[in-house]
Coordinates of C-alpha atoms and ligand atoms in Angstrom, one line a residue:
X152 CA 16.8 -15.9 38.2
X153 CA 13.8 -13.5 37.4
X154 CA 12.6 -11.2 40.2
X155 CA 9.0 -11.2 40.3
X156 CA 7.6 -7.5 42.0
X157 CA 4.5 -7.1 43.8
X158 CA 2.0 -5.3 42.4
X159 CA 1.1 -2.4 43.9
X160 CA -2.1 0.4 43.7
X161 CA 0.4 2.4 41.4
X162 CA 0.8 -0.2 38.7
X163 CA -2.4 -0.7 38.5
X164 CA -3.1 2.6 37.7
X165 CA 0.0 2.1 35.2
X166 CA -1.7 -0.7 33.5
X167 CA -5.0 1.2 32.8
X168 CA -2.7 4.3 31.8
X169 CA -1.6 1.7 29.1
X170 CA -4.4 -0.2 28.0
X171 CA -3.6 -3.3 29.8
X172 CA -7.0 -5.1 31.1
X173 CA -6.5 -6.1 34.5
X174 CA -7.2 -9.5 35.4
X175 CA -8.9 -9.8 38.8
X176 CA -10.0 -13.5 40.5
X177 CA -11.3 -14.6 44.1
X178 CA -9.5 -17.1 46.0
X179 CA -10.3 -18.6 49.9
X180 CA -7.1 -20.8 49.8
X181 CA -3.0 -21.4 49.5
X182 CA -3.5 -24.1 47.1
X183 CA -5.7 -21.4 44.9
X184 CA -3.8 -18.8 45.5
X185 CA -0.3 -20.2 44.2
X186 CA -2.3 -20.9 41.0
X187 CA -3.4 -18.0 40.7
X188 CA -0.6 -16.5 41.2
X189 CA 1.3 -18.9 39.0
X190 CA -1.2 -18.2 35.9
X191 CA -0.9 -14.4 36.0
X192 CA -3.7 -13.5 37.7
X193 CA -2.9 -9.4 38.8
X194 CA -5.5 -9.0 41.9
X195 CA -6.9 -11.8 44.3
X196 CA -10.1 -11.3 46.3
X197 CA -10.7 -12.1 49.2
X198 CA -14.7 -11.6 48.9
X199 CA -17.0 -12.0 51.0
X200 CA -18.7 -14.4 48.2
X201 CA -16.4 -17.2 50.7
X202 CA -20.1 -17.2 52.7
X203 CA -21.9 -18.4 49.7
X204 CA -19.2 -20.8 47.7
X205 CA -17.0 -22.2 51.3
X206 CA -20.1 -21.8 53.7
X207 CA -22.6 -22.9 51.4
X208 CA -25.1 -19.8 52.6
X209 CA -27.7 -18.1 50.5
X210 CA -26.1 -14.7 51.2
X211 CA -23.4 -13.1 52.1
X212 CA -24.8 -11.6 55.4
X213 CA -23.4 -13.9 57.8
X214 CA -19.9 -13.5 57.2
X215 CA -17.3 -11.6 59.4
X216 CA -13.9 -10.0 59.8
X217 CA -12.8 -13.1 61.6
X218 CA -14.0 -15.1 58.3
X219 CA -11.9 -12.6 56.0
X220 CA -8.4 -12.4 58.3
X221 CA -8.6 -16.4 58.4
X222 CA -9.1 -16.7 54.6
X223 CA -7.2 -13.5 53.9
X224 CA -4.0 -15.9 56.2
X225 CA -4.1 -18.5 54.0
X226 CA -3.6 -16.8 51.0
X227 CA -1.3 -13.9 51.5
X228 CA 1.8 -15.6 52.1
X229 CA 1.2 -17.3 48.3
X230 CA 0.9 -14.6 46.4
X231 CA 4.7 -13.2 44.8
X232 CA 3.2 -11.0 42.2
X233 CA -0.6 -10.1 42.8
X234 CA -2.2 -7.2 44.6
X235 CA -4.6 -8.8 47.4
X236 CA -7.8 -7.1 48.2
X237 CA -10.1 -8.5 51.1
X238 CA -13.4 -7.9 51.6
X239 CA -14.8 -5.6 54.8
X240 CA -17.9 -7.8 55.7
X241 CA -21.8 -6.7 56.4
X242 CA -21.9 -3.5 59.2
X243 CA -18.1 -4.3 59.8
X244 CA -17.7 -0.4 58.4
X245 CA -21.0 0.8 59.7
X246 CA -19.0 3.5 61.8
X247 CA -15.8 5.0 61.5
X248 CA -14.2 3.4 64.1
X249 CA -15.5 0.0 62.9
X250 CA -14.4 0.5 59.9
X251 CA -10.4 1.5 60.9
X252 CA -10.6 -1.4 63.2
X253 CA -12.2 -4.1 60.8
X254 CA -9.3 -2.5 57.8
X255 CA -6.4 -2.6 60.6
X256 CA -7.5 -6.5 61.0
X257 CA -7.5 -7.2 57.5
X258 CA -4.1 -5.4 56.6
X259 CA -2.0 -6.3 60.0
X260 CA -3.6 -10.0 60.4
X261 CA -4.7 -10.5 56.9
X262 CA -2.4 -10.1 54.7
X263 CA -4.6 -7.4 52.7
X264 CA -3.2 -4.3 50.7
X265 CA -6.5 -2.9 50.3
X266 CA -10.3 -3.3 51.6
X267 CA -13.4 -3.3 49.4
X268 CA -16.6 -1.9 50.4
X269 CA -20.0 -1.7 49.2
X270 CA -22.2 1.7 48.6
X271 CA -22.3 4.8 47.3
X272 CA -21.8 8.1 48.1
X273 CA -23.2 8.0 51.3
X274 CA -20.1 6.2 52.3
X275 CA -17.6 8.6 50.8
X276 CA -16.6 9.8 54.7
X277 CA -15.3 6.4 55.8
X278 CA -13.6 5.9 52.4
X279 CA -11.6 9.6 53.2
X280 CA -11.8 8.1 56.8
X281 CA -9.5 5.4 55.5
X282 CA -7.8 6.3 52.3
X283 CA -6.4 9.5 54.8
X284 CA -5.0 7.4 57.1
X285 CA -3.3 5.1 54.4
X286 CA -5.8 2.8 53.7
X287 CA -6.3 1.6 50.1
X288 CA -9.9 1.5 49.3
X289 CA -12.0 0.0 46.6
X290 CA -15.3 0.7 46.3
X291 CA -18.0 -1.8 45.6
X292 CA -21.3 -0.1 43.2
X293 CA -23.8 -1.2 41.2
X294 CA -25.3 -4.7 42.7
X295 CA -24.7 -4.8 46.1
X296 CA -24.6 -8.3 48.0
X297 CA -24.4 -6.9 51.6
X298 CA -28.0 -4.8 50.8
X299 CA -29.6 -8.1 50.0
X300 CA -32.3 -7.5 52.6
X301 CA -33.1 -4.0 51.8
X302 CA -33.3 -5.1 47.8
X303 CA -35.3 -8.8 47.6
X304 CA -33.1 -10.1 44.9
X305 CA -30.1 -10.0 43.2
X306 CA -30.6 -8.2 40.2
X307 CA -29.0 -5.9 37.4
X308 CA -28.7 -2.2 38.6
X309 CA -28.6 1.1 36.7
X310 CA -31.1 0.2 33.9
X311 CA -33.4 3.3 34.5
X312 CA -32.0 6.7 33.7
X313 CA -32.4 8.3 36.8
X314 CA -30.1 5.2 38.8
X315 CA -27.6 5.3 36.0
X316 CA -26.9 8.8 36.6
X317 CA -26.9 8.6 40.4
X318 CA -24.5 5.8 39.8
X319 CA -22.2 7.9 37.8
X320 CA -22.0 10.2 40.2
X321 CA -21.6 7.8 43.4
X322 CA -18.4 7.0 41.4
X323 CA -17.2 10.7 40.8
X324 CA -18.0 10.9 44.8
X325 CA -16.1 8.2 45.7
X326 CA -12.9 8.7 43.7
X327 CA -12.8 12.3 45.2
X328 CA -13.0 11.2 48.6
X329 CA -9.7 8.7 48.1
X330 CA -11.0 5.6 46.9
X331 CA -8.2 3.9 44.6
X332 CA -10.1 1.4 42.7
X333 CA -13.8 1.3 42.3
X334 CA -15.6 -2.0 41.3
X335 CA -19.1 -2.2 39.4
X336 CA -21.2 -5.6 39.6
X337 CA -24.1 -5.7 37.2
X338 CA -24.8 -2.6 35.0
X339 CA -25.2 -2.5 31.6
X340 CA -22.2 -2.3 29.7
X341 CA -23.1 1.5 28.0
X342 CA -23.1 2.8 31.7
X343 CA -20.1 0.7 33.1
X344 CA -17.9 2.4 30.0
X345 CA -19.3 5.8 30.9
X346 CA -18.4 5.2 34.7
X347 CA -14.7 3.7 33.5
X348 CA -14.3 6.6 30.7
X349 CA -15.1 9.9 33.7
X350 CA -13.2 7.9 36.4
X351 CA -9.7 9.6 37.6
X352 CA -9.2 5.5 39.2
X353 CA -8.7 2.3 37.5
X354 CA -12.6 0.3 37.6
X355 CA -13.0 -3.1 37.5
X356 CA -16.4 -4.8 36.3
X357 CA -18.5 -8.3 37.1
X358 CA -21.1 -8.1 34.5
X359 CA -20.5 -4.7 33.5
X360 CA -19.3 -5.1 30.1
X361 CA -16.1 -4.8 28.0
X362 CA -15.2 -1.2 28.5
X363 CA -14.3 -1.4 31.9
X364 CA -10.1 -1.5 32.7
X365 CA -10.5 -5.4 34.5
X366 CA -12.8 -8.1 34.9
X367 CA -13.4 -9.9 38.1
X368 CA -15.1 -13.5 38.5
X369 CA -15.5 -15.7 41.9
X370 CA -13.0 -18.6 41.6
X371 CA -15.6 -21.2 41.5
X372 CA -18.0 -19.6 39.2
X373 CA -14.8 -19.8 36.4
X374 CA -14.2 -23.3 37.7
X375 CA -18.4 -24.3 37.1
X376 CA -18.1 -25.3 40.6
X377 CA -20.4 -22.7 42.4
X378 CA -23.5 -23.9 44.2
X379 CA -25.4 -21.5 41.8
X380 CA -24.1 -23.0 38.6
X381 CA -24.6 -26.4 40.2
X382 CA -28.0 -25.4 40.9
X383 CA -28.7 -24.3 37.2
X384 CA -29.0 -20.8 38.2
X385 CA -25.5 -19.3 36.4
X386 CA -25.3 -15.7 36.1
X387 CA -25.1 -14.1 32.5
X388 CA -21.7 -12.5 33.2
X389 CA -20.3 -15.7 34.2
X390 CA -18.1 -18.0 31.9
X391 CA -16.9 -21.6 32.8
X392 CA -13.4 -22.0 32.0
X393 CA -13.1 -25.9 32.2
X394 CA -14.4 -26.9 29.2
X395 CA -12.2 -25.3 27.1
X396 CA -8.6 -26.8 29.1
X397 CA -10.5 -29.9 28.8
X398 CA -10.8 -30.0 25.6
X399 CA -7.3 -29.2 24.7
X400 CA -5.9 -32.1 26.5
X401 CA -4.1 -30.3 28.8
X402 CA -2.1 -32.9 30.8
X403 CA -2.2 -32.1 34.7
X404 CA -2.3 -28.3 35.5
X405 CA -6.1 -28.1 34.0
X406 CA -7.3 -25.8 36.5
X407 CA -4.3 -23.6 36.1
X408 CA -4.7 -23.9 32.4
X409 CA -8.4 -23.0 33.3
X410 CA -7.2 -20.0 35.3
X411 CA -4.7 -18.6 32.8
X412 CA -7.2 -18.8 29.5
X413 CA -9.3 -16.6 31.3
X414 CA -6.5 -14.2 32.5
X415 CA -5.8 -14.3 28.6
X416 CA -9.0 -13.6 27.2
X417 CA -9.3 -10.4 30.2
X418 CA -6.2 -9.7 28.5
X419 CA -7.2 -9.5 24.6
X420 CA -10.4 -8.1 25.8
X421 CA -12.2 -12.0 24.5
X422 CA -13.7 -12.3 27.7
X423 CA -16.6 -10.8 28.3
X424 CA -18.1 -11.3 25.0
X425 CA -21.8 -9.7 24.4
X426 CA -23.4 -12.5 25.3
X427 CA -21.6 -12.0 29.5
X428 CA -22.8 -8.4 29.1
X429 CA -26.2 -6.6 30.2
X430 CA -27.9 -4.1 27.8
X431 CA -27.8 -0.4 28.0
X432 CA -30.3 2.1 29.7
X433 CA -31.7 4.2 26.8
X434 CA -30.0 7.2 27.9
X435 CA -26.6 5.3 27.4
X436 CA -27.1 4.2 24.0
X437 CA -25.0 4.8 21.2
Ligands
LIG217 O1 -17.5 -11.1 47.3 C1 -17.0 -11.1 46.2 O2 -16.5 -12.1 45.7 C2 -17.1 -9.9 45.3 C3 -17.0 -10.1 43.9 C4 -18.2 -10.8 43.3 C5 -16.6 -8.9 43.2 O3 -17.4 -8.9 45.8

């Protein structure tokens, strides 16, 4: 019988070393998770997206640690082969101590081999905070959920010169101070290559374009699920995966079949395609 390994920080560092696109995915539950799992997904998020597609809120403000360790409970024990990263929620890494505490809940109780945080550099103490006391960090840039209320709207970051390059360097700042993955939401695709090509860690992108080393999407925003697509309001990055199973016939397993196209097109570099991707600052183009 085949052994299947864990994943681990170092082979995803492997897998950018070779070229191989990693295929990221959310998931809230044990029935998700074992599909994902199953269809080859490489890291499962536990983000804290769970208050806007499980709670039904309009941000993701209102979630907590206890949120993430519940979620974080039900999936862990499902996943045999893929790297699980949960999310540290709003202020639950406002101080150092918070943030040891909220990461010792999410890796003891959780499940979790690594936490994700939002910001910049002004949070590069509590990532060496953490990443010195053997906590693998990812670190969140680019649109921001959890600064919501400072920013209005959710909209693409980077586009002006000046945040681009402040953005590049947010990431140089973060991988110095022991962050192990960094993850960029909404930037145009020039600047998330540029980010991905200087980066000494493997970044993963959510409408940031094809020349990052992974893609991530929320579960239900692949399925065409989300309250958002519901509600007419997909985002550009976002791709619905149904159709296509559909339309093949696929007996049973469609969301599976669902779930694995899109690990495959991460894969072959298909998915995103332009039309996912946000355009380039001028400074940034070719
Ligand atoms: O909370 C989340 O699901 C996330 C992804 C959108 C990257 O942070």
């Amino acid at each position: 019988m085949e052994t299947i390994k864990p994943l681990h920080v170092a082979e995803l560092r492997k897998m950018r070393e070779a070229g191989e696109k990693i295929a990221c995915l959310t998931a809230y539950d044990a029935s998700f998770a074992l599909l994902e799992d199953r269809a080859g997904v490489d890291v499962v998020l536990i983000g804290d997206s769970l208050g806007m597609v499980i709670h039904g809120g309009n941000t993701t403000t209102p979630v907590t640690v206890d949120d993430i360790v519940y979620h974080s409970k039900a999936v862990a024990p499902h996943l045999k082969r893929a790297f699980l990263i949960a999310d540290l929620p709003f202020l639950s890494y406002a101080t150092l101590d918070r943030a040891l505490d909220s990461s010792q809940r999410l890796m003891q109780q959780g499940g979790a081999k690594m936490v994700k945080l939002e910001g910049g550099r002004e949070q590069a103490s509590i990532v060496e905070y953490l990443s010195v006391r053997g906590v693998p960090v990812c670190a969140h840039l680019g649109l921001q959920p959890q600064f919501i209320h400072k920013m209005g709207a959710f909209k693409v970051q980077g586009r002006e010169d000046a945040a681009a390059e402040a953005m590049l360097h947010d990431a140089k700042v973060l991988a110095e101070a022991g962050a192990d993955l960094l993850l960029l939401e909404c930037i145009p695709a020039g600047l998330g290559a540029r980010i991905t090509a200087e980066s000494p860690v493997p970044v993963i992108g959510i409408g940031a374009g094809a020349g990052v080393d992974g893609q991530i999407l929320v579960l239900q925003d692949l399925l065409g699920i989300s309250p958002q697509v519901t509600l007419g309001r997909t985002p550009r990055f976002v791709k619905n995966y149904m159709p296509g199973a559909v339309a093949r016939g696929e007996k049973g397993g469609l969301i599976e079949a669902a779930i694995a196209d899109y690990v495959r097109e991460v894969k072959s570099g298909a998915y995103p395609a332009p039309e996912h991707c946000f355009d380039l600052p001028a400074s940034i183009k070719p």
